[in-house]
Tab-separated table of C-alpha atoms in Angstrom:
chain	number	residue	atom	x	y	z
A	226	UNK	CA	38.938	-26.017	-17.932
A	227	UNK	CA	42.618	-26.136	-17.439
A	228	UNK	CA	42.784	-23.196	-19.883
A	229	UNK	CA	39.612	-21.272	-18.519
A	230	UNK	CA	41.897	-21.467	-14.907
A	231	UNK	CA	45.126	-20.922	-16.282
A	232	UNK	CA	44.124	-17.740	-18.188
A	233	UNK	CA	41.999	-16.231	-14.858
A	234	UNK	CA	45.513	-16.523	-12.918
A	235	UNK	CA	46.562	-14.393	-15.671
A	236	UNK	CA	49.089	-17.151	-17.095
A	237	UNK	CA	48.362	-17.210	-20.943
A	238	UNK	CA	51.601	-19.122	-21.520
A	239	UNK	CA	50.604	-21.556	-19.586
A	240	UNK	CA	47.042	-21.879	-20.736
A	241	UNK	CA	48.492	-21.891	-24.290
A	242	UNK	CA	50.984	-25.030	-23.191
A	243	UNK	CA	47.959	-26.640	-22.539
A	244	UNK	CA	46.478	-26.388	-25.770
A	245	UNK	CA	49.366	-27.183	-27.485
A	246	UNK	CA	49.225	-30.315	-25.592
A	247	UNK	CA	45.489	-30.997	-26.151
A	248	UNK	CA	44.395	-33.487	-28.519
A	249	UNK	CA	42.505	-31.882	-31.330
A	250	UNK	CA	40.093	-34.711	-31.385
A	251	UNK	CA	39.211	-34.466	-27.462
A	252	UNK	CA	38.547	-31.022	-28.128
A	253	UNK	CA	36.456	-32.472	-31.273
A	254	UNK	CA	34.335	-34.789	-28.885
A	255	UNK	CA	32.867	-31.947	-26.606
A	256	UNK	CA	29.501	-31.002	-27.226
A	257	UNK	CA	29.717	-28.084	-29.712
A	258	UNK	CA	28.700	-25.383	-26.813
A	259	UNK	CA	31.887	-26.445	-24.753
A	260	UNK	CA	33.941	-26.619	-28.482
A	261	UNK	CA	32.670	-22.698	-28.897
A	262	UNK	CA	34.100	-22.005	-25.051
A	263	UNK	CA	37.585	-23.698	-25.427
A	264	UNK	CA	38.110	-21.942	-28.708
A	265	UNK	CA	37.260	-18.491	-27.081
A	266	UNK	CA	39.568	-18.794	-24.348
A	267	UNK	CA	42.493	-20.080	-26.546
A	268	UNK	CA	41.606	-16.372	-28.447
A	269	UNK	CA	41.900	-14.541	-25.075
A	270	UNK	CA	45.240	-16.527	-24.180
A	271	UNK	CA	46.664	-15.862	-27.732
A	272	UNK	CA	45.261	-12.486	-27.506
A	273	UNK	CA	46.675	-12.155	-24.209
A	274	UNK	CA	50.245	-13.497	-25.660
A	275	UNK	CA	50.081	-10.683	-28.505
A	276	UNK	CA	49.621	-12.607	-31.422
A	277	UNK	CA	45.973	-10.862	-32.968
A	278	UNK	CA	45.908	-12.975	-35.976
A	279	UNK	CA	45.813	-16.202	-33.927
A	280	UNK	CA	43.128	-14.940	-31.797
A	281	UNK	CA	40.964	-14.055	-34.388
A	282	UNK	CA	41.227	-17.681	-36.059
A	283	UNK	CA	40.212	-18.881	-33.109
A	284	UNK	CA	37.268	-16.961	-32.249
A	285	UNK	CA	36.342	-17.288	-36.014
A	286	UNK	CA	36.579	-21.245	-35.383
A	287	UNK	CA	34.485	-20.451	-32.005
A	288	UNK	CA	31.823	-18.830	-34.004
A	289	UNK	CA	31.790	-21.702	-36.656
A	290	UNK	CA	30.904	-24.311	-34.205
A	291	UNK	CA	28.484	-22.623	-31.468
A	292	UNK	CA	26.923	-19.419	-33.505
A	293	UNK	CA	24.657	-19.536	-30.224
A	294	UNK	CA	27.569	-18.137	-28.366
């Protein structure tokens, strides 16, 4: 949830920093719905940082993992 909080505070750089420090295996251990929200949050951070390609990749990952979102 730290990434989401950073985004709500308008700190996409901080959100991306937290994402870089987060272990992919930790994210992978979360329920699919939580993984989907994680990837959607990271997508928002990349978009706000001006990187549309990375944002799209994260959104595609979210959709693949949790299509119900």
